[in-house]
XYZ file of C-alpha atoms in Angstrom:
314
model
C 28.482 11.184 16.646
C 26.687 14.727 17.060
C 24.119 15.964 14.558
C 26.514 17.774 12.800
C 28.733 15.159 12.141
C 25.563 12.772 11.658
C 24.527 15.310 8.558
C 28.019 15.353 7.453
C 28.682 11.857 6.880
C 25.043 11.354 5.038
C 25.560 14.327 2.926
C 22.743 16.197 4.244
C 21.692 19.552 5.917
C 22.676 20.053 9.424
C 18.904 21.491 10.011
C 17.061 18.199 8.279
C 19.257 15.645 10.808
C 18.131 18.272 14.172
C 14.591 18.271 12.805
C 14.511 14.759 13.069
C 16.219 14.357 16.209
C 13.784 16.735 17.415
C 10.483 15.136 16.667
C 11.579 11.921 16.822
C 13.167 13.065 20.854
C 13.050 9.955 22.820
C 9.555 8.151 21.325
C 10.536 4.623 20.420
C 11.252 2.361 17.443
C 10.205 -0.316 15.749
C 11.069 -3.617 14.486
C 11.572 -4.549 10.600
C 9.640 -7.833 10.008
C 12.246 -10.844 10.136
C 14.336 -11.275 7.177
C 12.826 -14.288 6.303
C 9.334 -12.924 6.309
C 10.036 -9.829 3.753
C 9.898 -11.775 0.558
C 6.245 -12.311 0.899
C 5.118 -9.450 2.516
C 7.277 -6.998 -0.276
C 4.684 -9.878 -1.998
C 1.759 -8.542 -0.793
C 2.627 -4.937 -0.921
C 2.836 -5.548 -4.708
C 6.358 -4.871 -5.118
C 7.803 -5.868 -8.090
C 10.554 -8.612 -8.593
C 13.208 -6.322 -9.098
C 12.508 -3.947 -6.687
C 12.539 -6.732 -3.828
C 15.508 -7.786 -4.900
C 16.996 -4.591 -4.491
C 15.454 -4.208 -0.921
C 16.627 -8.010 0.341
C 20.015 -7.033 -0.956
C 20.333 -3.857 0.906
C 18.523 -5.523 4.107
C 19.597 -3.837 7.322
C 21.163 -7.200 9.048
C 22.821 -6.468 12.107
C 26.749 -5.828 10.869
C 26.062 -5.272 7.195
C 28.975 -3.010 6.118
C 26.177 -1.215 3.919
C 24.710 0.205 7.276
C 26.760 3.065 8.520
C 25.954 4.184 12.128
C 24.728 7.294 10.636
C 22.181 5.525 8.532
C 21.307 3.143 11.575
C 20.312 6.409 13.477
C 18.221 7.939 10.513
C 16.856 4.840 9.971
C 15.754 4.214 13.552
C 14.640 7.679 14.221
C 12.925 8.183 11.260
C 10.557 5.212 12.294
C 10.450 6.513 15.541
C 9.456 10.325 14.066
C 6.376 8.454 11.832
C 5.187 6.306 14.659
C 4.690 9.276 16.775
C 2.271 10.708 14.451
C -0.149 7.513 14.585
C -3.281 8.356 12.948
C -2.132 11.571 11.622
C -3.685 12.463 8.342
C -1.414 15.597 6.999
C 2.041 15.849 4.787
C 4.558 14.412 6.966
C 8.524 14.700 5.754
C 10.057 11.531 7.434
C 13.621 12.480 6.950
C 16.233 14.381 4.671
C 16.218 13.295 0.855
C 19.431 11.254 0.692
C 22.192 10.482 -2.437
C 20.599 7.377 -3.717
C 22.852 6.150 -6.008
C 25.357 5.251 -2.917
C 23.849 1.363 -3.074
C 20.176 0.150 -1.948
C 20.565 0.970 1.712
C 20.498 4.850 0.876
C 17.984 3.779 -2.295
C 15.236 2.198 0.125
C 16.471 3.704 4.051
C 12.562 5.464 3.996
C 11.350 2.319 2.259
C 12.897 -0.186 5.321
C 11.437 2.570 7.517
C 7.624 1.717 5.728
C 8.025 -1.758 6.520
C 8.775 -1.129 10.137
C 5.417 0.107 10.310
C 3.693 -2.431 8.804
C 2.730 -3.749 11.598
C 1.754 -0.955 13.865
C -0.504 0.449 11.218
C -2.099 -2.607 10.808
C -2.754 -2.802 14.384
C -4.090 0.919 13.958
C -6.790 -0.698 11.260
C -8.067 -3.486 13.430
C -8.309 -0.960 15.995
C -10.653 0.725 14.191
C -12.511 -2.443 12.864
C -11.054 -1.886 8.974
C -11.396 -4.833 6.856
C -7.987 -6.447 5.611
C -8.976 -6.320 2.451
C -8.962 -2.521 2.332
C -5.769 -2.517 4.943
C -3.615 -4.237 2.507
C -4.986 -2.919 -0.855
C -4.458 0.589 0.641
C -0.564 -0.336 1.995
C 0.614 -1.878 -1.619
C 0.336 1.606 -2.635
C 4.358 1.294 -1.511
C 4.820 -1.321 -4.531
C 2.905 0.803 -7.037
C 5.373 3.793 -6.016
C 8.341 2.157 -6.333
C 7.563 0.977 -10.161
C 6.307 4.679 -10.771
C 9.989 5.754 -9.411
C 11.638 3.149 -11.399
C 10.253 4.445 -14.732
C 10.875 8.156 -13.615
C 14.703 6.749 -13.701
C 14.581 7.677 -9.568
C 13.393 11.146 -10.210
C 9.735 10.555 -8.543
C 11.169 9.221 -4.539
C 11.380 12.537 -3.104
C 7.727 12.963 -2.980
C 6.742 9.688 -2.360
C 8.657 9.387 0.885
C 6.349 11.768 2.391
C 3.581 10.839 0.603
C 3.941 7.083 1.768
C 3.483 8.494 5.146
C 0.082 8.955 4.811
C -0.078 5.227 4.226
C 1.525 4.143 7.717
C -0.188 6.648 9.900
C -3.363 5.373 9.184
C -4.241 8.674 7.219
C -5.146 7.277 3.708
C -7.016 4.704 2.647
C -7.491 3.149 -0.966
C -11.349 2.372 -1.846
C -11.975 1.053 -4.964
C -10.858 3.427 -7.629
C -9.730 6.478 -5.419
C -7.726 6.787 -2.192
C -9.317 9.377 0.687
C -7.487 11.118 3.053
C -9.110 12.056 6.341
C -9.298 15.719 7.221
C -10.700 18.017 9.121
C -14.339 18.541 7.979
C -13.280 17.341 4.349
C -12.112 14.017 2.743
C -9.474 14.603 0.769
C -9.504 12.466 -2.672
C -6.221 11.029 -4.582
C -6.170 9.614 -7.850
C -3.999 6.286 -8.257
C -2.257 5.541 -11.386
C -4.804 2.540 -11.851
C -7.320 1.949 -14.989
C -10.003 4.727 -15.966
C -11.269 7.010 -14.184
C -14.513 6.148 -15.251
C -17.849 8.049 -13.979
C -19.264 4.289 -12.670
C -15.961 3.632 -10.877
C -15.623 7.300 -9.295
C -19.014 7.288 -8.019
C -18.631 3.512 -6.117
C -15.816 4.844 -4.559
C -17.532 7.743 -3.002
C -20.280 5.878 -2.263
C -17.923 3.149 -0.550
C -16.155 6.525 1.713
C -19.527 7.729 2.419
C -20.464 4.244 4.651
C -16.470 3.629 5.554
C -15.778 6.808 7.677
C -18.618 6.864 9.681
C -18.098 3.066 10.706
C -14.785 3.065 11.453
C -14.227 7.001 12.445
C -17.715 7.996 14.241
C -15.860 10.882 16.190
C -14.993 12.264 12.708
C -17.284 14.713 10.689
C -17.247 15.275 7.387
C -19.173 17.558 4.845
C -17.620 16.943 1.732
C -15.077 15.631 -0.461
C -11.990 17.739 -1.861
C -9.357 17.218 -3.903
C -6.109 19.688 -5.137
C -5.339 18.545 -8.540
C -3.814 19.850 -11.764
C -7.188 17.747 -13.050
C -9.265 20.302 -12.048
C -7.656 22.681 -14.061
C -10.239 24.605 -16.370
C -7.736 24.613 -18.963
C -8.559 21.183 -20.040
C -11.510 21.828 -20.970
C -10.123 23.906 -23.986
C -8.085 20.069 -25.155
C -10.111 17.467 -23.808
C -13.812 16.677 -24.844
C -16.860 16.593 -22.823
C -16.908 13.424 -22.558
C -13.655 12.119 -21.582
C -13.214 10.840 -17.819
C -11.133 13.495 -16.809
C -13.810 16.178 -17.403
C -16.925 14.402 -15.904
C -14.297 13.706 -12.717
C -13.622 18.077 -13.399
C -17.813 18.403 -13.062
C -18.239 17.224 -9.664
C -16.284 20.172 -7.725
C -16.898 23.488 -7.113
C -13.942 25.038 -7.371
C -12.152 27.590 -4.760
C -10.595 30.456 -6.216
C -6.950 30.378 -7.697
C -4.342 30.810 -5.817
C -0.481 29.997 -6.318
C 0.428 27.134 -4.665
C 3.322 27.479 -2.604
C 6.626 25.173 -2.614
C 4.617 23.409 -5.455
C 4.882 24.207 -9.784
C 2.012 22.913 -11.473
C 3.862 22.063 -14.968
C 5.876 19.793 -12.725
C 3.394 17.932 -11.308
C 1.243 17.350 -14.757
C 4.511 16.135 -16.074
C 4.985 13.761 -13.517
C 1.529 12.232 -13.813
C 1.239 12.493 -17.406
C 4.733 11.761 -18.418
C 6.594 10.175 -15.681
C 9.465 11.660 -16.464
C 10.653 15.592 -15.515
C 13.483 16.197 -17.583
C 12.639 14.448 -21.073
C 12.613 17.526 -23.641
C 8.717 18.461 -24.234
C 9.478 18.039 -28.280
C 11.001 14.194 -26.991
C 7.895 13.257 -24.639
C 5.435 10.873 -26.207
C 1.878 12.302 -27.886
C -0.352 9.116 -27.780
C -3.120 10.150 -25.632
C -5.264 13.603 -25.820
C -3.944 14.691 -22.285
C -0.507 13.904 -22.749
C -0.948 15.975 -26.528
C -3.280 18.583 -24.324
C 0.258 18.837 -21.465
C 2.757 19.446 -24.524
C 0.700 21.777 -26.783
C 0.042 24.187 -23.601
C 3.466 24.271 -22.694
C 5.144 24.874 -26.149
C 3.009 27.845 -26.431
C 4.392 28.853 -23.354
C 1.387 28.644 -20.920
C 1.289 27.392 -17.427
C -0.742 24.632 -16.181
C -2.779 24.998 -12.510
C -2.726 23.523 -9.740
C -6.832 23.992 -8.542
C -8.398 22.653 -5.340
C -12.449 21.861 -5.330
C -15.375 20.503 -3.442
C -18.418 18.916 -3.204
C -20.973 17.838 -0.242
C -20.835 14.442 0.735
């Protein structure tokens, strides 16, 4: 098959299938974990029951009728496109977003591709002398995803394909409450969908980042931390009382002046975070906590939430 036929039979954009055949060119593969294996490392990636179960069903075996030859070629080249950028730290887009409702090889194709590179990113860690610990607490982000995608009724995967990227590249790590990014001069911080955000917890995880990159990344420099965030919008302040965690984590940064973010709507994002849904009526969406009453109020009265980016030295 060409590329054109290739996007043709998967229902996708001529341009998304050459852009992977492009940066994937010739670099190689690699290997799913044996079948028998994946039940307990899907295990340890904290994927839930029925999520597994969907992935085992859809497993590519060689001559599973599920597996098309075009999907055999995304699949392989879309491993081959990720493992190329080894230790790369910035937005990646591993492939085209695909129908997903055509049966759990299309559902999980970038989610077979993640556990391909289980073991080359884990490599990457030991490489760099990175505990287990934090190697496997930072790759069962991938479980945590999938649940979040679940409740958003399968709205939430297009991000998180790319976003999982991070992940296997060796870009992102998860360190007690927050996950860092590496960056240029600046750590980039990411807030998981995991207990409060508490002033106690925020500050051991900074304090953790501030020992981990110069131990395991001496060649790297950094001068602060950063973060892009509808979180830092001011606005909140005008819902949200001093006191609550989101405001305290709002104190730390300094932040850069507004600008629109493109490819990116803020009222999208806060209603993915808060909400987990992004097509739920605003008069249908839930009110039981002050930010989620803070996200509907704003937006009934027709205003705009903002996406803000911020600093502070290390």
């Amino acid at each position: 098959m060409d590329l054109s036929d290739i996007a043709a039979r998967l229902g996708v954009h001529v341009e998304d299938v050459e852009r992977v055949d492009r940066l994937a060119a010739d670099r190689p593969s690699a290997p799913l974990p044996a079948k028998d294996d994946a039940p307990a490392i899907l295990e340890r990636l904290a994927v839930r029951p029925d999520d597994a179960a969907e992935i085992m069903e859809g497993w590519p075996d060689p001559g599973s009728p599920l597996w098309t030859p075009e999907l055999r070629w995304l699949l392989d080249r879309t491993i081959a496109l990720v493992r190329a950028d080894l230790g790369g730290y910035t937005w990646l887009v591993p492939g085209p977003e695909l129908p997903r409702d055509r049966g759990p090889a299309w559902r999980h194709l970038y989610v077979y591709a993640y556990l391909a590179l289980v073991d080359v990113v884990t490599a990457y860690h030991r490489d760099h002398g990175i505990d287990p610990a934090v190697t496997w607490a930072t790759l069962a982000d991938l479980g945590r995803n999938l649940a979040v995608d679940r409740r958003m009724q399968r709205e939430g995967w297009p991000v998180m394909q790319s976003w999982l990227t991070l992940h296997v590249r060796g870009g992102l790590y998860h360190l007690g409450r927050l996950q860092h990014q590496r960056g240029d001069t600046a750590i980039d911080l990411h807030i998981p969908e995991e207990g409060p955000l508490s002033p106690a917890a925020v500050t051991a995880s900074l304090d953790e980042a501030r020992a981990f990159f110069p131990r395991h990344f001496p060649d790297e420099h950094y001068t602060a931390f950063a973060c892009g965030s509808w979180l830092l919008d001011p606005q909140l302040l005008e819902y949200l009382p001093e006191d609550s965690n989101i405001v305290r984590f709002q104190r730390r940064f300094e932040l850069d002046p507004y600008e629109e973010p493109e490819g990116l709507d803020a009222d999208v994002e806060v209603l993915r975070f808060a909400f987990r849904s992004l097509t739920t009526p605003l008069d249908r969406l839930p009110r039981g906590t002050g930010l989620q009453r803070a996200v509907i109020d704003h937006l009934q009265a027709g205003r705009h939430w903002q996406w803000r980016r911020g600093r502070f030295p290390l």
